[in-house]
PDB file of C-alpha atoms in Angstrom:
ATOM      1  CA  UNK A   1       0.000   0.000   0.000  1.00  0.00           C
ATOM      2  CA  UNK A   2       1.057   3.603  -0.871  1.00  0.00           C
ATOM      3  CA  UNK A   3       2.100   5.950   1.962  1.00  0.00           C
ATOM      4  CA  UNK A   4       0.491   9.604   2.908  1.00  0.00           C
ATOM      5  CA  UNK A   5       1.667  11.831   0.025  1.00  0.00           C
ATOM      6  CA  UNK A   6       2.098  15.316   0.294  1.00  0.00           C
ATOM      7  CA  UNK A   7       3.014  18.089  -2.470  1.00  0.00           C
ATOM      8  CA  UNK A   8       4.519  20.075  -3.306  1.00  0.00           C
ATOM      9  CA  UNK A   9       7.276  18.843  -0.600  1.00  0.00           C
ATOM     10  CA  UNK A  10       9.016  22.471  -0.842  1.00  0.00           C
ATOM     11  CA  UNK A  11       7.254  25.648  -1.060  1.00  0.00           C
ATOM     12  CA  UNK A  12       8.611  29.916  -0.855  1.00  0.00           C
ATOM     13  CA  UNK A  13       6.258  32.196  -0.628  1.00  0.00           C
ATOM     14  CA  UNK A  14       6.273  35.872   0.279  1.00  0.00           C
ATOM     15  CA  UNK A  15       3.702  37.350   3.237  1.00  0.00           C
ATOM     16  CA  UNK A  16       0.633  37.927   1.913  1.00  0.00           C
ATOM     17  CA  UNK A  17       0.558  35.549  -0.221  1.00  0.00           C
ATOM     18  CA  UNK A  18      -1.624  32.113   0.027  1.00  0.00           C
ATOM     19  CA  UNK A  19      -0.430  28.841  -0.441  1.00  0.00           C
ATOM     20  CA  UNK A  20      -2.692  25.498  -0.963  1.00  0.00           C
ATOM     21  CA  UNK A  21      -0.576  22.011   0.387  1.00  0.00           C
ATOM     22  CA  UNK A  22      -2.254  19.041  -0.568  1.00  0.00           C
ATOM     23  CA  UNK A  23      -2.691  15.565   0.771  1.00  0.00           C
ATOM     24  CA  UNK A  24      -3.409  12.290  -0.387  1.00  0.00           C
ATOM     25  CA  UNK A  25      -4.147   9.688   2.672  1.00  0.00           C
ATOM     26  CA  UNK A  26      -3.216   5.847   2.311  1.00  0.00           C
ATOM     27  CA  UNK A  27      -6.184   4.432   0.609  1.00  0.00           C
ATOM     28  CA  UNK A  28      -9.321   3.172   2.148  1.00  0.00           C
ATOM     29  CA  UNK A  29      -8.224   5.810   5.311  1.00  0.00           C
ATOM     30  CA  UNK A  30     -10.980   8.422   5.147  1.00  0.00           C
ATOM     31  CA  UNK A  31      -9.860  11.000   7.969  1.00  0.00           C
ATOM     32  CA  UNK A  32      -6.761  13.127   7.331  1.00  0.00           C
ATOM     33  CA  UNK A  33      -5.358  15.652   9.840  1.00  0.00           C
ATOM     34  CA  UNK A  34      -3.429  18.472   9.231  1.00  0.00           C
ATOM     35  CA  UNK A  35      -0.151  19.286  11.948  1.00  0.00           C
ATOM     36  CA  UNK A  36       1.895  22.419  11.658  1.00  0.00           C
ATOM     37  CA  UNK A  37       5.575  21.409  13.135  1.00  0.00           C
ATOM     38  CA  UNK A  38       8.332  24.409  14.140  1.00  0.00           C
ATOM     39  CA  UNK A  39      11.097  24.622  16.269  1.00  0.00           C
ATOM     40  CA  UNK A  40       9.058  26.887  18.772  1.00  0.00           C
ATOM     41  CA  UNK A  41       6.166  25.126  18.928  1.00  0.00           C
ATOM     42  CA  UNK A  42       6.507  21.783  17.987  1.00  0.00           C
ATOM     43  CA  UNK A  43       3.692  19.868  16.662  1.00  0.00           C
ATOM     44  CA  UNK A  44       0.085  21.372  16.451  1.00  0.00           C
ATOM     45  CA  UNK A  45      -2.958  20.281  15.694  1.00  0.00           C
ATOM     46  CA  UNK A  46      -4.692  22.625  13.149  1.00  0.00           C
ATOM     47  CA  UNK A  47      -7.723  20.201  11.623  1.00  0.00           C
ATOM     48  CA  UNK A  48      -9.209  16.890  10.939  1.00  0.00           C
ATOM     49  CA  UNK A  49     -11.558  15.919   8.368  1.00  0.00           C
ATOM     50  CA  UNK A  50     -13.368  12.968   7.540  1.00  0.00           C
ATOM     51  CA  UNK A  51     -15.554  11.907   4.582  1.00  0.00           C
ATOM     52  CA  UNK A  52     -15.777  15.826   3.682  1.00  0.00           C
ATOM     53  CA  UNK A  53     -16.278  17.323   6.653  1.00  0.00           C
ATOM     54  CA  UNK A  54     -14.669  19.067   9.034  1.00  0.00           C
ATOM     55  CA  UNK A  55     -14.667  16.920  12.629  1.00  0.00           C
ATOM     56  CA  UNK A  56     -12.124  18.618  14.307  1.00  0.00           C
ATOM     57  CA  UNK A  57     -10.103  22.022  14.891  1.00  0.00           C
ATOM     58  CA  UNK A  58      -7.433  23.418  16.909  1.00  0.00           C
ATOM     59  CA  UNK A  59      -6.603  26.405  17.677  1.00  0.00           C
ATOM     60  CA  UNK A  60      -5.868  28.800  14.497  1.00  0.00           C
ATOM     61  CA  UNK A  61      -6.675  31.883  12.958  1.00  0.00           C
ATOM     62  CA  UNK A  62      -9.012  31.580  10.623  1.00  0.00           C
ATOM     63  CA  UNK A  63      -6.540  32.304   8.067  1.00  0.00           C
ATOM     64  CA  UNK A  64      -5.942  28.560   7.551  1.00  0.00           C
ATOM     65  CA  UNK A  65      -8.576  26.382   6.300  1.00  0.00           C
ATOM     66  CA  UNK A  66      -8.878  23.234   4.710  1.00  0.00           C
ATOM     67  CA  UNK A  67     -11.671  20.735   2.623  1.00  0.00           C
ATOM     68  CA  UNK A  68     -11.095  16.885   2.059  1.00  0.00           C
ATOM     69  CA  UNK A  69     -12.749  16.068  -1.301  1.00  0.00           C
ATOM     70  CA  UNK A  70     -14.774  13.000  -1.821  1.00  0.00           C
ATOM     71  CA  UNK A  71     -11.723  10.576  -2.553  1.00  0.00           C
ATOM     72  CA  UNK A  72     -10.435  11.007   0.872  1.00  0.00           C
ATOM     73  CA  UNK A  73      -7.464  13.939  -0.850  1.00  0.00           C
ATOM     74  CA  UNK A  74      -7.499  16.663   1.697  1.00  0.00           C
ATOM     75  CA  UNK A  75      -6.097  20.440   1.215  1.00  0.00           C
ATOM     76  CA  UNK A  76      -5.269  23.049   3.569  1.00  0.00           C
ATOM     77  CA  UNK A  77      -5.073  26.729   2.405  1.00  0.00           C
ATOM     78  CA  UNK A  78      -3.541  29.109   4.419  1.00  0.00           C
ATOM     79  CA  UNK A  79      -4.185  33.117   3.282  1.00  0.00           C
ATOM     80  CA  UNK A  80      -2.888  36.384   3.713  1.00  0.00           C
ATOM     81  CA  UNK A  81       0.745  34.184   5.068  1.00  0.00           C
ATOM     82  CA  UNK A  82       3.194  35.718   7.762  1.00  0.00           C
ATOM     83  CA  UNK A  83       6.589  35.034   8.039  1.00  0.00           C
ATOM     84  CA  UNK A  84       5.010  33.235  11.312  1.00  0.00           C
ATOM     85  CA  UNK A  85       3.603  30.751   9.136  1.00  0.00           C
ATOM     86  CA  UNK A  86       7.221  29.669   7.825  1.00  0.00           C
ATOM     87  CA  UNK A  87       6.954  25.589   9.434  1.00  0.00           C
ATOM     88  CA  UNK A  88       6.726  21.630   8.631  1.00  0.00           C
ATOM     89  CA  UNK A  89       3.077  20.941   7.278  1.00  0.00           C
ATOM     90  CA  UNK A  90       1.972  16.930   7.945  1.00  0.00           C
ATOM     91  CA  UNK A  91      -0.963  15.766   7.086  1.00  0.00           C
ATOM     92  CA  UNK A  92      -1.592  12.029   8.607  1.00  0.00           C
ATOM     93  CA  UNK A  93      -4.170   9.539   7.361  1.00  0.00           C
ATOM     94  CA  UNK A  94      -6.148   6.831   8.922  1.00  0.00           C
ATOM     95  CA  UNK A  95      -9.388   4.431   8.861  1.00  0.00           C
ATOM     96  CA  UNK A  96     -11.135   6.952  11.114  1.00  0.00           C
ATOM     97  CA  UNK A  97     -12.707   4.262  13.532  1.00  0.00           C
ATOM     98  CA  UNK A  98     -11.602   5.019  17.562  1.00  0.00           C
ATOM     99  CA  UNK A  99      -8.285   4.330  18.508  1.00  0.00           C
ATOM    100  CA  UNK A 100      -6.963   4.105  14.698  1.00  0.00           C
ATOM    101  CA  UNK A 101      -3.202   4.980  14.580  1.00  0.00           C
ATOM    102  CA  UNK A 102      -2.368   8.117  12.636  1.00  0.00           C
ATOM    103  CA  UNK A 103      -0.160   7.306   9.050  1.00  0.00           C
ATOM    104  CA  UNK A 104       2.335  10.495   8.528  1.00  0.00           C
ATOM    105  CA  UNK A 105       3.341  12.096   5.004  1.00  0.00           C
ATOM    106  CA  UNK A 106       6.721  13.431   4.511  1.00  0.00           C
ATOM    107  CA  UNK A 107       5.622  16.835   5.010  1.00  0.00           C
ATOM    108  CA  UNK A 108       5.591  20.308   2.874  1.00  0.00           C
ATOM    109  CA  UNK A 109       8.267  22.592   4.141  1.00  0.00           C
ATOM    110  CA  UNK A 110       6.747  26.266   3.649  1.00  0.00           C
ATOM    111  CA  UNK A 111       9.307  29.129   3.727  1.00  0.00           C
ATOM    112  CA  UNK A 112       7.603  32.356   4.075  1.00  0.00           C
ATOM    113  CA  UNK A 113      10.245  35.324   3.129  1.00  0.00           C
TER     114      UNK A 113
ATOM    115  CA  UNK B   1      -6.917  19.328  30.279  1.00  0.00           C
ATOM    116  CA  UNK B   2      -5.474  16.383  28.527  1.00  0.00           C
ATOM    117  CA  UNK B   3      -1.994  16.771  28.074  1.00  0.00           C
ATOM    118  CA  UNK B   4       1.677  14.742  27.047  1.00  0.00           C
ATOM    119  CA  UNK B   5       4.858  15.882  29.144  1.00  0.00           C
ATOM    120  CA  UNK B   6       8.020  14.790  27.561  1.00  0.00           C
ATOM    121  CA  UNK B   7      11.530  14.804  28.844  1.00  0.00           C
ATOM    122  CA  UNK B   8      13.671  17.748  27.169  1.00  0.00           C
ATOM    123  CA  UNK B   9      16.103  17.434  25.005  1.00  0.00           C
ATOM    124  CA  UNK B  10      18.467  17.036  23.698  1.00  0.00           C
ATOM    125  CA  UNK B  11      20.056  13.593  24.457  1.00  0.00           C
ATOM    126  CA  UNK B  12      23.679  12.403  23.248  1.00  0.00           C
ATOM    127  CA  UNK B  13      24.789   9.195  23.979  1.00  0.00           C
ATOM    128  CA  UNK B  14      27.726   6.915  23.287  1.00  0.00           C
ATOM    129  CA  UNK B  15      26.599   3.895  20.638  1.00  0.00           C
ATOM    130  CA  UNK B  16      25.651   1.038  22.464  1.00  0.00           C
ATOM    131  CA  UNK B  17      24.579   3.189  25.689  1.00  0.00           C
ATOM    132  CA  UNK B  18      20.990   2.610  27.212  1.00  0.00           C
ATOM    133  CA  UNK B  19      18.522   5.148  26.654  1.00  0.00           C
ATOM    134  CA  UNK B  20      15.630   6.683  28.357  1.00  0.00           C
ATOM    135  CA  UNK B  21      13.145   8.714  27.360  1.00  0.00           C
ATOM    136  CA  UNK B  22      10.378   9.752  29.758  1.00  0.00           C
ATOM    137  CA  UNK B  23       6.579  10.770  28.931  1.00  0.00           C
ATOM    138  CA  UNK B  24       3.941  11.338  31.287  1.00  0.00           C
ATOM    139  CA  UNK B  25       0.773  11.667  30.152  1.00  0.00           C
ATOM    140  CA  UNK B  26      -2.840  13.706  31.641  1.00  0.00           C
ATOM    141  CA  UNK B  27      -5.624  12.169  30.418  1.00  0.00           C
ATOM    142  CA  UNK B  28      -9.517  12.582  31.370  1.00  0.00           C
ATOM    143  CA  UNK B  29     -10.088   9.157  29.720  1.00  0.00           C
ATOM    144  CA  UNK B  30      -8.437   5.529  28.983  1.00  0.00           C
ATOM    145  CA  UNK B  31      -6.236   7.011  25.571  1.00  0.00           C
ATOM    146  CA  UNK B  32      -4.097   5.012  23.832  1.00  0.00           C
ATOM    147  CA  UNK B  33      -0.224   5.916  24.072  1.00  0.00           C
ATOM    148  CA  UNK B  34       2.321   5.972  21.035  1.00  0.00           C
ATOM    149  CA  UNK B  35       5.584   6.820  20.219  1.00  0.00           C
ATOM    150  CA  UNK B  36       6.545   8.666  16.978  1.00  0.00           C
ATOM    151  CA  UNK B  37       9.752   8.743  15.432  1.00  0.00           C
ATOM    152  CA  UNK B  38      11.268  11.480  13.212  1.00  0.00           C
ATOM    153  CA  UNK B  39      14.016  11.478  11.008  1.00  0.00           C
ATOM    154  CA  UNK B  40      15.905  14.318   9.728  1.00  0.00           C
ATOM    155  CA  UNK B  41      13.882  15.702   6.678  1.00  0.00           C
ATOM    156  CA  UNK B  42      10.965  13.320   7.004  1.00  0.00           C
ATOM    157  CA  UNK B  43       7.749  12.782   9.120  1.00  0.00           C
ATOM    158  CA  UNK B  44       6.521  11.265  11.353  1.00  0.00           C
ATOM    159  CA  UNK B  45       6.942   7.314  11.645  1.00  0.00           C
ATOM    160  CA  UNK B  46       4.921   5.209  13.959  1.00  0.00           C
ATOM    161  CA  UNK B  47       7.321   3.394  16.244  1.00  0.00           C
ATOM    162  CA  UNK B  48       5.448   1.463  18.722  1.00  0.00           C
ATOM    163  CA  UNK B  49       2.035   1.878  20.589  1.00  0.00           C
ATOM    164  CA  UNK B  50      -0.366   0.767  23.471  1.00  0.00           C
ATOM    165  CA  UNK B  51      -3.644   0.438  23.620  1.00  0.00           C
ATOM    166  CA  UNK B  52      -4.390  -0.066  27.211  1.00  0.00           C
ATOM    167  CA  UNK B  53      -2.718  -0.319  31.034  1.00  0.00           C
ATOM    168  CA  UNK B  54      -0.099  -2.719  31.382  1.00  0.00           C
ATOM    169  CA  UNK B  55       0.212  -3.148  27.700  1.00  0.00           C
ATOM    170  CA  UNK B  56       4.164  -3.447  26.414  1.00  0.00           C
ATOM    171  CA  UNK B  57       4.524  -1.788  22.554  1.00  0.00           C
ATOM    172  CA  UNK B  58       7.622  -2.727  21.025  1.00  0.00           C
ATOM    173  CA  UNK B  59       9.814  -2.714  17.909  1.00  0.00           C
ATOM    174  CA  UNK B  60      13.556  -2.344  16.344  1.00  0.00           C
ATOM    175  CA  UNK B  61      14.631  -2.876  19.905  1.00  0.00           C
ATOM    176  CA  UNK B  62      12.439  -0.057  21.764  1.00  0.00           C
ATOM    177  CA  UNK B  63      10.207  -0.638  24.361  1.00  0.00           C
ATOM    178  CA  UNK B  64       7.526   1.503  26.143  1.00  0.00           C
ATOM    179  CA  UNK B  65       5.215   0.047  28.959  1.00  0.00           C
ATOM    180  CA  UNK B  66       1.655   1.464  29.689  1.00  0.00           C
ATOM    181  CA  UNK B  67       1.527   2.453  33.336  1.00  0.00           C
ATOM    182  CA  UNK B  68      -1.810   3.854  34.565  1.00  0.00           C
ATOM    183  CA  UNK B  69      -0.635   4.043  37.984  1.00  0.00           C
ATOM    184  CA  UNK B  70       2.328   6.324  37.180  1.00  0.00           C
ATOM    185  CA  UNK B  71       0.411   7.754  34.055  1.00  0.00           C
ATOM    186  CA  UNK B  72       3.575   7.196  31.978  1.00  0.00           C
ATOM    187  CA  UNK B  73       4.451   5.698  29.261  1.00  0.00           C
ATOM    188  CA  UNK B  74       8.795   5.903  28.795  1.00  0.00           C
ATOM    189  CA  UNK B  75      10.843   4.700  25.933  1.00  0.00           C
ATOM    190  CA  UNK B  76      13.482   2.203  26.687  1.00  0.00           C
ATOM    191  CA  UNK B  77      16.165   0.604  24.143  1.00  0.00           C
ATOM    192  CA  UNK B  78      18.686  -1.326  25.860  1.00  0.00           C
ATOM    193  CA  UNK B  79      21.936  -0.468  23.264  1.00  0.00           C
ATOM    194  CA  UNK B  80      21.516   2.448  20.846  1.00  0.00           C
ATOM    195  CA  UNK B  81      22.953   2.427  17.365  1.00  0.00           C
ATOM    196  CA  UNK B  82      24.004   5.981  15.592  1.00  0.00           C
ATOM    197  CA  UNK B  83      20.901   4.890  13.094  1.00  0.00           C
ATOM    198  CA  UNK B  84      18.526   5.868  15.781  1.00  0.00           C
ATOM    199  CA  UNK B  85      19.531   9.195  15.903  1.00  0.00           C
ATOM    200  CA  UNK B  86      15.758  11.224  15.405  1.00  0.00           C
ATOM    201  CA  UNK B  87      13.479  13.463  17.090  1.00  0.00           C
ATOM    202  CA  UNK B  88      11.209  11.018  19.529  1.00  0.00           C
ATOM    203  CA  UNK B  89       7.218  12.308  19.938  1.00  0.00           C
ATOM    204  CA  UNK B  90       5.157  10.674  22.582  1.00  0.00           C
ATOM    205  CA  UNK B  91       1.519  10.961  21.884  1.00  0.00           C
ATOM    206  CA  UNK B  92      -1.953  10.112  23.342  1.00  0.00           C
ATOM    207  CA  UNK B  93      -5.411   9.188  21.334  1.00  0.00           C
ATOM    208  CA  UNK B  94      -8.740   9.949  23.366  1.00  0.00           C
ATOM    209  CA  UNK B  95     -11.747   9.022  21.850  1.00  0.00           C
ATOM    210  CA  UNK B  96     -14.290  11.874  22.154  1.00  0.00           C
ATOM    211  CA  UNK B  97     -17.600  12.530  20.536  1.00  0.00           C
ATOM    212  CA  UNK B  98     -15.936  13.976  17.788  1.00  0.00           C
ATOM    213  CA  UNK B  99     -13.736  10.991  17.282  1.00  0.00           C
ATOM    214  CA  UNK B 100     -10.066  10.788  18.025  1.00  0.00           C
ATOM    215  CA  UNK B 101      -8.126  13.844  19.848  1.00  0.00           C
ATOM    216  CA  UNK B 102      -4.266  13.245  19.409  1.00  0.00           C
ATOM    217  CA  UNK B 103      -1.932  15.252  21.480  1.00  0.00           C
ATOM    218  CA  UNK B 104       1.768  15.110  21.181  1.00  0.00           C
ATOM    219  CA  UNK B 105       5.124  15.892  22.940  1.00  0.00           C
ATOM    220  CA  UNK B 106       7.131  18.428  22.109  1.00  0.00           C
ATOM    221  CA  UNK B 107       9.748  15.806  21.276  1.00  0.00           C
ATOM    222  CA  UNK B 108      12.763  14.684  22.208  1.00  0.00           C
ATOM    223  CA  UNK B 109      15.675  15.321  20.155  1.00  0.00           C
ATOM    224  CA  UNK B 110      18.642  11.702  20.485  1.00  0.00           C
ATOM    225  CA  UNK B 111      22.026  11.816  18.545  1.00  0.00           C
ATOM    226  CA  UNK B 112      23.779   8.565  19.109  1.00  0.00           C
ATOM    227  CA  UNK B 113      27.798   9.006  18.622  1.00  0.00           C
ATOM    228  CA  UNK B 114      29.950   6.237  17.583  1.00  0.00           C
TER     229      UNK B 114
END
């Protein structure tokens, strides 16, 4: 089976800007989360989705924002970027039933300049 | 509220040393307990979990034991190679009526010399 894919895997952008990362989960997994990762901060949860909708959210503006289209793929947009937003993007697939372990993608690596 | 406490970082140790990594966890429910592991320029990899108290996850040589009583769950290896050199995440799964909530470490960062 095919892993979490994310592109693009590299990504410069300049503030104010928006970037769209995308996401394609292990298939048959139909919940994908989104994680930004920096040195600061470490890991944080920004959203879930499953089967198209929205399920869960942490705490971010509402500058970033995602969908998850009907084959599982998920995207997460983030507008109007800051060099703030420069981080590690994972997304990370699985079944969605309780306790399901969570499949990581390489990551996108957004530069914001 | 529902939390994972990880040991800082970072760790160096000699190849072939034991290592330690400590995670506590605060949980309102029974999660499940996992460790992540992180190699330069990658994600995340799943490197062992635990379902429930008492449970042992294990693989490549690490072990982590559910403890409810301590509310801990700490990564063991008993000789280290220079290949495990990565970040280390702990992380909890609670089931809540919006599904899963995952929370992580801030991670633990282990450079193995020769």
């Amino acid at each position: 089976k095919a892993g979490v894919t994310q592109t693009p895997r590299y990504l410069i952008k300049t503030r104010g800007q928006q970037v769209t990362l995308s996401c394609s989960p292990i298939s048959g997994h139909r919940s994908v989360s989104w994680y930004q990762q920096t040195p600061g901060q470490g890991l944080q949860f920004l959203f879930e989705y499953f089967s198209e909708t929205q399920r869960n959210k942490g705490n971010f503006p509402g500058r970033f924002s995602g969908r998850q289209f009907s084959n599982s793929r998920s995207e997460m947009n983030v507008s109007t970027l800051e060099l703030g937003d420069s981080a590690l993007y994972l997304c990370a697939s699985r079944p969605g039933t309780p306790q399901e372990t969570q499949y990581f993608g390489p990551g996108t690596r957004l530069l914001v300049l | 509220g529902d939390s994972v406490t990880q040991m800082e970082g970072p760790v160096t140790l000699s190849e072939e040393a034991f290592l330690t990594i400590n995670c506590t966890y605060t949980a309102t429910g029974y999660p499940s307990l996992f460790w992540y592991v992180q190699y330069p320029g990658e994600g995340l990899q799943l490197l062992l979990k635990a379902t429930k108290a008492d449970d042992k996850g294990s693989n490549k040589g690490f072990e982590a034991t559910y403890r409810k009583e301590t509310t801990s769950f700490h990564l063991e290896k008993g000789s280290v190679q220079v290949s495990d050199s990565a970040v280390y995440f702990c992380a909890l799964s609670l089931l809540s009526n919006t599904g899963n909530q995952f929370y992580f470490g801030t991670g633990t960062s282990l450079t193995v010399i020769p």
